CSV table of C-alpha atoms in Angstrom, one decimal:
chain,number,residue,atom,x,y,z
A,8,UNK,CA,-31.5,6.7,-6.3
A,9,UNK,CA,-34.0,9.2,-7.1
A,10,UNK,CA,-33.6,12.5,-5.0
A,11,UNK,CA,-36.8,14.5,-5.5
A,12,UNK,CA,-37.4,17.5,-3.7
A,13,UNK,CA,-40.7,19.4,-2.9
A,14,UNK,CA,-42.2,22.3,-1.5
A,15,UNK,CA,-45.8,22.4,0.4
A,16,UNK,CA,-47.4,25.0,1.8
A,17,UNK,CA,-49.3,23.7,4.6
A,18,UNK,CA,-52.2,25.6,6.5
A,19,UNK,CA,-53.0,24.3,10.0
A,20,UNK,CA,-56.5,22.7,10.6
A,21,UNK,CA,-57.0,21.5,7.4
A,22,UNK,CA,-56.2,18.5,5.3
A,23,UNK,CA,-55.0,18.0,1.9
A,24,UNK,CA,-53.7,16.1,-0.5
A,25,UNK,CA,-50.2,16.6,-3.4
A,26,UNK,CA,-49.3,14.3,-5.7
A,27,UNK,CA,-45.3,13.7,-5.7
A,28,UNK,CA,-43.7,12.0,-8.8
A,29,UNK,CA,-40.2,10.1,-8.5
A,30,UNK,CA,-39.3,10.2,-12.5
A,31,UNK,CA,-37.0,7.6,-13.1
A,32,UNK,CA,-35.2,10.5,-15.7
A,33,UNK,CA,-34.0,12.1,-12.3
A,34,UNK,CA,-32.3,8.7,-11.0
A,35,UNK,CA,-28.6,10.0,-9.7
A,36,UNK,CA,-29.5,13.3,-10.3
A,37,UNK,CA,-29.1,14.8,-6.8
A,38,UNK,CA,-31.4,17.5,-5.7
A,39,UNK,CA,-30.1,20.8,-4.2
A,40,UNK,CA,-31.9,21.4,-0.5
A,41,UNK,CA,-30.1,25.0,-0.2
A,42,UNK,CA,-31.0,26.3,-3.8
A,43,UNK,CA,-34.3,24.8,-3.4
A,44,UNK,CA,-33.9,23.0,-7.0
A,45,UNK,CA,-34.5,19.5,-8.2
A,46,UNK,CA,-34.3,17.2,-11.1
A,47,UNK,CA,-37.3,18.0,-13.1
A,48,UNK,CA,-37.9,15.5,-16.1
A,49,UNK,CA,-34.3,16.1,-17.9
A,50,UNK,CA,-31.2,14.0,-16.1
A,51,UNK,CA,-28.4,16.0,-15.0
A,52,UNK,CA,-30.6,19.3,-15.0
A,53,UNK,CA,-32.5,21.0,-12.1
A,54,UNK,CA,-35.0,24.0,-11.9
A,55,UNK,CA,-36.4,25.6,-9.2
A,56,UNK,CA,-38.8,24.0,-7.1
A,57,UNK,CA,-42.5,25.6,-6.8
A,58,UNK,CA,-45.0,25.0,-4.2
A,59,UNK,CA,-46.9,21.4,-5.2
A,60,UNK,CA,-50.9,22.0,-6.0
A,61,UNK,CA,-53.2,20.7,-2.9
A,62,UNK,CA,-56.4,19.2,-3.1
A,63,UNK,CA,-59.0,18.2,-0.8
A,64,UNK,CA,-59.6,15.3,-3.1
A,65,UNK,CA,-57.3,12.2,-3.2
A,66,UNK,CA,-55.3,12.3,-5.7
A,67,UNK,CA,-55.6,10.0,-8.8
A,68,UNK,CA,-54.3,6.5,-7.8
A,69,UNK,CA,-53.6,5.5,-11.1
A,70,UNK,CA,-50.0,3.8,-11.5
A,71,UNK,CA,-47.9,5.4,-13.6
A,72,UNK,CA,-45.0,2.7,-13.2
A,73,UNK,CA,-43.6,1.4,-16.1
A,74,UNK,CA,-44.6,4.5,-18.2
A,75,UNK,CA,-40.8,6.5,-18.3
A,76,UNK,CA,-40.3,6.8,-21.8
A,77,UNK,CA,-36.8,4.8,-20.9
A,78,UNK,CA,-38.7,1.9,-20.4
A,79,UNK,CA,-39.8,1.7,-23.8
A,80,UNK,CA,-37.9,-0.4,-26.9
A,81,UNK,CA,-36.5,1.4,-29.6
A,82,UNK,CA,-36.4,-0.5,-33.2
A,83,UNK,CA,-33.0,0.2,-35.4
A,84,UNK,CA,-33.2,2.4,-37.9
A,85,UNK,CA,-33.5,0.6,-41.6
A,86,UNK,CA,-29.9,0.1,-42.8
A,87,UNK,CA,-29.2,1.4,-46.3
A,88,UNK,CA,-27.8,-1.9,-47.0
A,89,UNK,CA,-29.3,-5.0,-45.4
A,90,UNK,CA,-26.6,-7.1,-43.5
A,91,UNK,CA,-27.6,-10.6,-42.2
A,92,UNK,CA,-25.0,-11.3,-40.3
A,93,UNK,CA,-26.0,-8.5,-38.1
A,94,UNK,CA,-28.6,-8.6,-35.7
A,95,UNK,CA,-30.9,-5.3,-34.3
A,96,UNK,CA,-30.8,-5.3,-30.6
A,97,UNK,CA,-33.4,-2.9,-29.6
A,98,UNK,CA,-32.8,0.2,-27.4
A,99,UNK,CA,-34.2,0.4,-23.7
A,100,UNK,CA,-33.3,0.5,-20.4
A,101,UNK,CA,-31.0,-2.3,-18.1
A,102,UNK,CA,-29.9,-2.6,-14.9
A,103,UNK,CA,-26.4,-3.1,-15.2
A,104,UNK,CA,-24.3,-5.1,-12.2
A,105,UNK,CA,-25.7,-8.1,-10.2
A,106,UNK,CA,-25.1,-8.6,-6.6
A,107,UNK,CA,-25.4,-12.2,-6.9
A,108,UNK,CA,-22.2,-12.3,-9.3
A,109,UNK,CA,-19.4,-12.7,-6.4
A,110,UNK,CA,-17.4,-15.8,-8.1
A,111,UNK,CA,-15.0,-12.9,-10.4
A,112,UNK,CA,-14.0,-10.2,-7.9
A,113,UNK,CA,-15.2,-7.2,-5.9
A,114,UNK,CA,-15.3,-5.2,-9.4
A,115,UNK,CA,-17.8,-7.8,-11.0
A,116,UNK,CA,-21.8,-7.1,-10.8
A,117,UNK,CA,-21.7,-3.9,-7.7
A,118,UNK,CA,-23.3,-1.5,-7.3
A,119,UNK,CA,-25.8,-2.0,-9.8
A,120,UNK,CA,-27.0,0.8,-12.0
A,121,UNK,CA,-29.7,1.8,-14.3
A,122,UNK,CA,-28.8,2.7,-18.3
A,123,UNK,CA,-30.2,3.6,-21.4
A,124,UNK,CA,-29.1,2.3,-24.3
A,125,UNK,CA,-29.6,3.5,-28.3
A,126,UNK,CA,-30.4,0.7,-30.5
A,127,UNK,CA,-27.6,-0.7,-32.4
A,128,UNK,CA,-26.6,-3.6,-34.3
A,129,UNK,CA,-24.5,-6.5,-33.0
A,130,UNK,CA,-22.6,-9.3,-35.1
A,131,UNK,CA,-24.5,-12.5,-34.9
A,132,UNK,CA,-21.7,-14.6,-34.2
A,133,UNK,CA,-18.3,-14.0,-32.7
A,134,UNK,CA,-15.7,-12.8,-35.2
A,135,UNK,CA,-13.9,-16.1,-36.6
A,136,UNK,CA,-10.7,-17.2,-38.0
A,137,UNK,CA,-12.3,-17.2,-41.6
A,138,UNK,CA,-13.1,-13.6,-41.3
A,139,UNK,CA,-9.9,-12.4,-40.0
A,140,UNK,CA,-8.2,-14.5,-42.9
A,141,UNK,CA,-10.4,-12.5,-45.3
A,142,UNK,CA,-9.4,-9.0,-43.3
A,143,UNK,CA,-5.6,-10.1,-44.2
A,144,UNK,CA,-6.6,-10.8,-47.6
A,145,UNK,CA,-7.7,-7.4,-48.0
A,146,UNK,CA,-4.8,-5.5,-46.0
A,147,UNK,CA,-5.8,-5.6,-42.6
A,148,UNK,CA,-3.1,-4.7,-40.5
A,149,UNK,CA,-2.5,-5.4,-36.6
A,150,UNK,CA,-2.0,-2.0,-35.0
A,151,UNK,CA,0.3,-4.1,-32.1
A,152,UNK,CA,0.6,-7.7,-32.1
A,153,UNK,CA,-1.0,-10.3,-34.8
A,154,UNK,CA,-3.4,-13.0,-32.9
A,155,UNK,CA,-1.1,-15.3,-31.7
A,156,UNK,CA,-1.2,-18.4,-34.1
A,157,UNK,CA,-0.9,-22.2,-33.2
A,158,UNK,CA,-0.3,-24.5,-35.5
A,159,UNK,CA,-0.6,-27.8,-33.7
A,160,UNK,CA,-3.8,-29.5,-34.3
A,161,UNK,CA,-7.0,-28.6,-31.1
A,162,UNK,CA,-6.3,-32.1,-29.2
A,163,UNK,CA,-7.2,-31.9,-25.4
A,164,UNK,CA,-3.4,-32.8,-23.3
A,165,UNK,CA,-3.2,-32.0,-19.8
A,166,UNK,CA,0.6,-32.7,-19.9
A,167,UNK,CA,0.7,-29.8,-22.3
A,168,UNK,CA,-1.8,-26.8,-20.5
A,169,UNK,CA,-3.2,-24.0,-21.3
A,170,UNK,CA,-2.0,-21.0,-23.8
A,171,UNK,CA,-0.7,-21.0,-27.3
A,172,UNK,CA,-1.3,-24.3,-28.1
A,173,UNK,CA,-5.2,-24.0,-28.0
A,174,UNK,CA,-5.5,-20.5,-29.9
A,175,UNK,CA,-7.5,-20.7,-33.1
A,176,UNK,CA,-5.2,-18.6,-35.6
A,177,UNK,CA,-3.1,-20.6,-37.8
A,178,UNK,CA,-1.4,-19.9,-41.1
A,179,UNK,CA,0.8,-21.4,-43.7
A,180,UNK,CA,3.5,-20.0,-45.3
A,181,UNK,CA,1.7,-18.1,-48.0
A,182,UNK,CA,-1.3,-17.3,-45.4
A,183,UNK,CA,-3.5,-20.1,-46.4
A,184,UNK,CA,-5.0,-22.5,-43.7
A,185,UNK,CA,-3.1,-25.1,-42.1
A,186,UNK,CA,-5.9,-26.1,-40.8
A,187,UNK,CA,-9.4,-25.5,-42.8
A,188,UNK,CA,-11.4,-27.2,-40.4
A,189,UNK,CA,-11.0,-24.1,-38.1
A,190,UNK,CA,-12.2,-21.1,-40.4
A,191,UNK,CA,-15.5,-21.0,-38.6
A,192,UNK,CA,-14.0,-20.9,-34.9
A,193,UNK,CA,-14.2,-17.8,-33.2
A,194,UNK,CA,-10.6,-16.2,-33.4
A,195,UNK,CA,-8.8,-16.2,-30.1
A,196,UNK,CA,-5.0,-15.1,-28.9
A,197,UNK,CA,-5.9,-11.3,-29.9
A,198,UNK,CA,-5.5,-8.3,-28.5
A,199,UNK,CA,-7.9,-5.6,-27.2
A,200,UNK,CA,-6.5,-3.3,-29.6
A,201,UNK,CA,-6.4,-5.3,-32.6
A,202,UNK,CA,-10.1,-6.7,-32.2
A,203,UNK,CA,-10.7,-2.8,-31.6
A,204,UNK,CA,-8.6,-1.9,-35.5
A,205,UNK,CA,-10.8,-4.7,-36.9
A,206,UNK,CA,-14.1,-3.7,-36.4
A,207,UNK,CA,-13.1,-0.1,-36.9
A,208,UNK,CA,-12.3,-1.7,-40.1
A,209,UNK,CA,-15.8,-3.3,-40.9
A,210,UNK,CA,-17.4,0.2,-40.0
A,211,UNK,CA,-18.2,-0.5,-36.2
A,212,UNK,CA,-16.3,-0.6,-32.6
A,213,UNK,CA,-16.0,-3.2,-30.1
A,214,UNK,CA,-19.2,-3.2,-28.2
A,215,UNK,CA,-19.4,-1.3,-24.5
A,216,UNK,CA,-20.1,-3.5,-21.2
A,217,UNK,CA,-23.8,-2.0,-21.1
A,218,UNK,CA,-24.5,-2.8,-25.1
A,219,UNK,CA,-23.0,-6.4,-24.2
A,220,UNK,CA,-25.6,-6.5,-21.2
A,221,UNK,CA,-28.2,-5.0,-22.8
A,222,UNK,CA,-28.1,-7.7,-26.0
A,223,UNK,CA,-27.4,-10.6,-23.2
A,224,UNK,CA,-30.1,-10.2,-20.8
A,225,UNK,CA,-32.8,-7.5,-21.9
A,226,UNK,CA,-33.5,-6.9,-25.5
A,227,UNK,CA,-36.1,-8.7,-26.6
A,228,UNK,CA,-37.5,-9.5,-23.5
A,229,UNK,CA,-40.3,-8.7,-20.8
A,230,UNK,CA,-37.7,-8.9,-17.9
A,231,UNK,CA,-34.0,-9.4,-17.7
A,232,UNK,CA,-32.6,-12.6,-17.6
A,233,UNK,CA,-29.7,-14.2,-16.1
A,234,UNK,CA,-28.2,-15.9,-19.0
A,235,UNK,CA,-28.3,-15.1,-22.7
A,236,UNK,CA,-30.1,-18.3,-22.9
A,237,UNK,CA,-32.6,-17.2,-20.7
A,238,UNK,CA,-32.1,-20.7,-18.3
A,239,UNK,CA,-31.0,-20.5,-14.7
A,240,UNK,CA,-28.4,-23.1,-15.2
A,241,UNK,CA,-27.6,-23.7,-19.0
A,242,UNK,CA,-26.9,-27.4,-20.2
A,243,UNK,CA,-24.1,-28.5,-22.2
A,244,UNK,CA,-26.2,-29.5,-25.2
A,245,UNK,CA,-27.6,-25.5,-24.9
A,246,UNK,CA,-24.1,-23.7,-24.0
A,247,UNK,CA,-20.5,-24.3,-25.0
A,248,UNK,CA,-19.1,-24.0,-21.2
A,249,UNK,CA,-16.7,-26.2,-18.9
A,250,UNK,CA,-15.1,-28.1,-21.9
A,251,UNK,CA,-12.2,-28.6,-20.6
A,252,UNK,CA,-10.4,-32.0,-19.2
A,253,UNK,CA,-8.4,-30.6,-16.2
A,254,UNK,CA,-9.8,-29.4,-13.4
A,255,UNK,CA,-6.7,-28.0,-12.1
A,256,UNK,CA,-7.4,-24.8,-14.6
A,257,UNK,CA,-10.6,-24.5,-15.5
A,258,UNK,CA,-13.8,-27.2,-15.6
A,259,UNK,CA,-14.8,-30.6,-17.2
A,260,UNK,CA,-18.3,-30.3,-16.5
A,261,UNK,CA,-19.0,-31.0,-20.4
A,262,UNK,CA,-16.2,-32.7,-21.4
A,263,UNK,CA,-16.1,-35.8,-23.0
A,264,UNK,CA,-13.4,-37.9,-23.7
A,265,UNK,CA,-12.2,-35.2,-26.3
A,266,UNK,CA,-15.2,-34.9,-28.3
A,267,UNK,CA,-16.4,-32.2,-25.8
A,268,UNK,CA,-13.2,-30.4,-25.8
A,269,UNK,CA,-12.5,-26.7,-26.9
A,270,UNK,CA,-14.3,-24.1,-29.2
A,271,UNK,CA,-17.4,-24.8,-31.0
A,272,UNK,CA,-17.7,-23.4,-35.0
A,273,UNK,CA,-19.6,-20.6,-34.3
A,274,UNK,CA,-23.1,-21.7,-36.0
A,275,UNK,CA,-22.4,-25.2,-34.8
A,276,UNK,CA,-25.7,-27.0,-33.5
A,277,UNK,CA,-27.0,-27.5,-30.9
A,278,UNK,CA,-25.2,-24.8,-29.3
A,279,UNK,CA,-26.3,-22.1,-32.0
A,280,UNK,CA,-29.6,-22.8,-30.6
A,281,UNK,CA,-29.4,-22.9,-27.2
A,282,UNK,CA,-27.1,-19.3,-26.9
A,283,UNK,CA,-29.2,-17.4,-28.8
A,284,UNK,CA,-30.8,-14.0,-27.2
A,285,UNK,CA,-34.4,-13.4,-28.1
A,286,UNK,CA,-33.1,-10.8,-30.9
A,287,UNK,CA,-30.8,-13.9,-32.8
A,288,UNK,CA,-27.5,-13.1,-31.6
A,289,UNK,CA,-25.4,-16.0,-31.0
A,290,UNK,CA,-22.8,-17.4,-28.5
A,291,UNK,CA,-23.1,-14.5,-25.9
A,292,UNK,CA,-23.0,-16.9,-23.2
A,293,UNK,CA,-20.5,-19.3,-23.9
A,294,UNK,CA,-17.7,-20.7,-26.5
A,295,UNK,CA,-15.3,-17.7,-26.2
A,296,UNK,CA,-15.5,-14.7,-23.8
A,297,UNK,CA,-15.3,-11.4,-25.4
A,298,UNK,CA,-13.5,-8.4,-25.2
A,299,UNK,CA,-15.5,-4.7,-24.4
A,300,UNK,CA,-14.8,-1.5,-25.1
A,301,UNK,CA,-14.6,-0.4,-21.8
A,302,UNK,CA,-11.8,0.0,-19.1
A,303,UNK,CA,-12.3,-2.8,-15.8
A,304,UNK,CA,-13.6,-0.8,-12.9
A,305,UNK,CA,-15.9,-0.8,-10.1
A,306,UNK,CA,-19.4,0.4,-11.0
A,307,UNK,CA,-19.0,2.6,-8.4
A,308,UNK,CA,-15.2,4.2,-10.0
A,309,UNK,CA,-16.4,8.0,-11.4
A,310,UNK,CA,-15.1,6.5,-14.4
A,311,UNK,CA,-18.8,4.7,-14.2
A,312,UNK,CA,-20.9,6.9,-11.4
A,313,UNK,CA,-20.3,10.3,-13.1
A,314,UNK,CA,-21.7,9.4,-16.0
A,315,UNK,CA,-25.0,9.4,-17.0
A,316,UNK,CA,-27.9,6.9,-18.1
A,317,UNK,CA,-27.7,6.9,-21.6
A,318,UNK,CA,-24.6,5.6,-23.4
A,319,UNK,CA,-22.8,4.8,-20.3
A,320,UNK,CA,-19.2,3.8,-21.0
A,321,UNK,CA,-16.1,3.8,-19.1
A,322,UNK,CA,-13.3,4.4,-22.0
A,323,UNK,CA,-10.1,5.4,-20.1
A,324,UNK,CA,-7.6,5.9,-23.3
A,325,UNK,CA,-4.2,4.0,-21.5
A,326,UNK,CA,-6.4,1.7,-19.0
A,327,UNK,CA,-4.2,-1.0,-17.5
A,328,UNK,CA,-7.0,-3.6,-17.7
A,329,UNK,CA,-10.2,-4.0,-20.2
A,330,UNK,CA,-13.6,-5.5,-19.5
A,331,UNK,CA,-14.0,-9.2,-20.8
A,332,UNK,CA,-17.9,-10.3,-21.1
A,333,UNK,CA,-19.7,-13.6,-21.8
A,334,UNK,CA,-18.7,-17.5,-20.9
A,335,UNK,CA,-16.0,-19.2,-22.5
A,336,UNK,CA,-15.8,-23.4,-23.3
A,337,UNK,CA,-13.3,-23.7,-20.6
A,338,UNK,CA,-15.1,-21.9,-17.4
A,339,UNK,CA,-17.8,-23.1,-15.4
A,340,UNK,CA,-21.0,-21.8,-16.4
A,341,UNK,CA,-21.7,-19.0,-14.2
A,342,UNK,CA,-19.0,-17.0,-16.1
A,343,UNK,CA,-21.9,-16.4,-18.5
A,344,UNK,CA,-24.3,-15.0,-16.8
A,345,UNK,CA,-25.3,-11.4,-18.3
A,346,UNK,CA,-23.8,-9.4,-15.2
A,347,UNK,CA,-21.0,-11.4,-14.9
A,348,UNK,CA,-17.3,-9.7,-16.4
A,349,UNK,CA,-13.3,-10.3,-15.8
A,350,UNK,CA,-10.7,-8.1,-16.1
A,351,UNK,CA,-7.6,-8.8,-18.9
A,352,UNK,CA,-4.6,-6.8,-19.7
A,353,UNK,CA,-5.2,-4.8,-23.0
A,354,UNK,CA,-2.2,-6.7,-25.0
A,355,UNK,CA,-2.9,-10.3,-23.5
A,356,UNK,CA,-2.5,-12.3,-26.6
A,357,UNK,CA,-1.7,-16.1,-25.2
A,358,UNK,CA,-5.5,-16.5,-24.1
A,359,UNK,CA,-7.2,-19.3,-25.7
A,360,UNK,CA,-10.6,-19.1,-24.2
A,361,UNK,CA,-11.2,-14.8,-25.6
A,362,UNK,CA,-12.0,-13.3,-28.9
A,363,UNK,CA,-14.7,-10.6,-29.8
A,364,UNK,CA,-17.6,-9.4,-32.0
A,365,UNK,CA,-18.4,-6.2,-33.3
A,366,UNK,CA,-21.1,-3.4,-33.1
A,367,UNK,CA,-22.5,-0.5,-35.2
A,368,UNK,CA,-24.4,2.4,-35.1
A,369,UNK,CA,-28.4,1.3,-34.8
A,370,UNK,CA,-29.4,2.9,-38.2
A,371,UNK,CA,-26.3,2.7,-40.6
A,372,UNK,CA,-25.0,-0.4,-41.9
């Protein structure tokens, strides 16, 4: 809420007229009735109140709506070095949270909340098993546990389930591919803290909840959408969702006798297409959910509400749980819906259907 405060000095018998401006810079800034003070312009700061001007004129009735500097997009700095597989998602405002997203928990979309986020950049495409191969190659190593690698060949069995059998990683004895064909799947069956080491290796950090929102359902855009995709209800030719043959543990709305099974490579078509935000990023609403930076609690936690607009985070260092954004090929589409997140224990490493991508600072490459 905005909590503005005034002071006017009213003379009996007469009638005038103040103008009284709720700037959305004051949102949750509370105003303090017994010091007479109030959010003035600057979040988190209050000044003294002084009497309001009167006028026996109307004031001007000029909208000034949509005019807080917040409002406005902020383009990424040039990058020193131009990187294609990153994509600028502009800086702005977003209203975090969604009412509407009930299906994942009391935690999921409430209360909503208004942030401000810096422009930064965003990989295009979810970080893949080719990439992680070349981190290896170059002396990555996991800070806890390496992804979790299968080497059985991706073939839908409901006798068999879910877990270690459908993870992406896989590696021959001297670390070459077992299986080629998978270098452009997004890695899966990896921890939060070794997705976190490997894009603090490429120069970035696992995105926050808020950039995740930000690049799914604002930037680029006139209004927020629902769905990276922009659609009300995605279909499976847009969105790699619900590919998965046992309804038991997850949805078969797009499967197909096997040939709609599992992960999609990562620019495959039509999918690449469909799941891509106004700014080019790919795959934020389906294929494989996606780790965040931040701890998994309730908007309304003071791990969230204390905070203020811009760069809102909730980064508790030893947090039992970590916030997962974006669909996955094996959930039902509403999983991808901008607002929508799950909670996942930071060293889960059997979990087919999560991986990540990476962000950087908005000017530096």
């Amino acid at each position: 809420a905005i909590d503005a405060l005034a002071r006017v000095a009213i003379t009996p018998g007469t009638k005038a007229h103040a103008r009284v401006l709720l700037d959305a810079e004051c949102t949750g800034t509370m105003a303090d009735l017994a010091g007479r003070a109030a959010c003035v312009g600057r979040e988190g700061e209050r000044a003294e109140i002084m009497p309001l001007p009167l006028s026996a004129a109307a004031p001007d009735a000029r909208s000034v709506a949509g005019t807080w500097a917040g409002y406005a997009a902020i383009p990424c700095a040039p990058a020193p070095v131009a990187t294609p597989a990153r994509v600028c998602v502009d800086g702005g405002v977003v209203v975090v949270g969604d009412p509407g997203v009930i299906e994942l928990g009391g935690k999921s979309g409430t209360p909503e909340r208004l942030a401000v986020v810096a422009p930064f950049r965003l990989d295009e495409v979810e970080f893949t098993v080719g990439r992680y191969r070349a981190a290896v190659g170059a002396g990555f190593v996991p800070p806890d546990e390496s992804p979790l690698a299968n080497i059985k060949p991706l073939v839908f069995n409901a006798a068999v389930g879910a877990g270690q059998d459908y993870c992406t990683w896989n590696a021959q004895a001297d670390g070459t591919a077992k299986f080629p064909e998978r270098e452009a799947l997004p890695l899966t069956c990896v921890s939060w803290a070794t997705a976190r080491a490997l894009c603090k290796s490429a120069g970035g950090d696992l995105p926050t909840a808020v950039q995740f929102e930000r690049a799914s359902t604002a930037a680029g855009r006139s209004r927020e959408a629902l769905f990276p995709s922009g659609v009300s209800s995605p279909r499976c030719d847009q969105v790699a969702f619900a590919r998965w043959g046992d309804v038991q543990s997850g949805s078969d709305d797009c499967f197909d006798a096997g040939k709609g099974f599992g992960p999609v490579e990562v620019r495959a078509e039509p999918w690449a297409s469909g799941d891509r935000t106004p700014a080019g990023v790919i795959g934020l609403g389906g294929n494989v959910a996606e780790w965040t930076l931040d701890a998994h609690e309730a908007y309304d936690d003071p791990c969230w509400a204390s905070g203020p607009m811009r760069e809102v985070s909730c980064d508790e260092e030893e947090a039992p749980l970590r916030t997962v954004k974006g669909g996955d090929w094996k959930s039902p589409s509403g999983h991808g819906r901008g607002a929508a997140r799950r909670s996942v224990p930071p060293r889960l490493v059997d979990s087919e259907i999560l991986g990540f991508r990476c962000a950087y600072p908005g000017g530096t490459n």
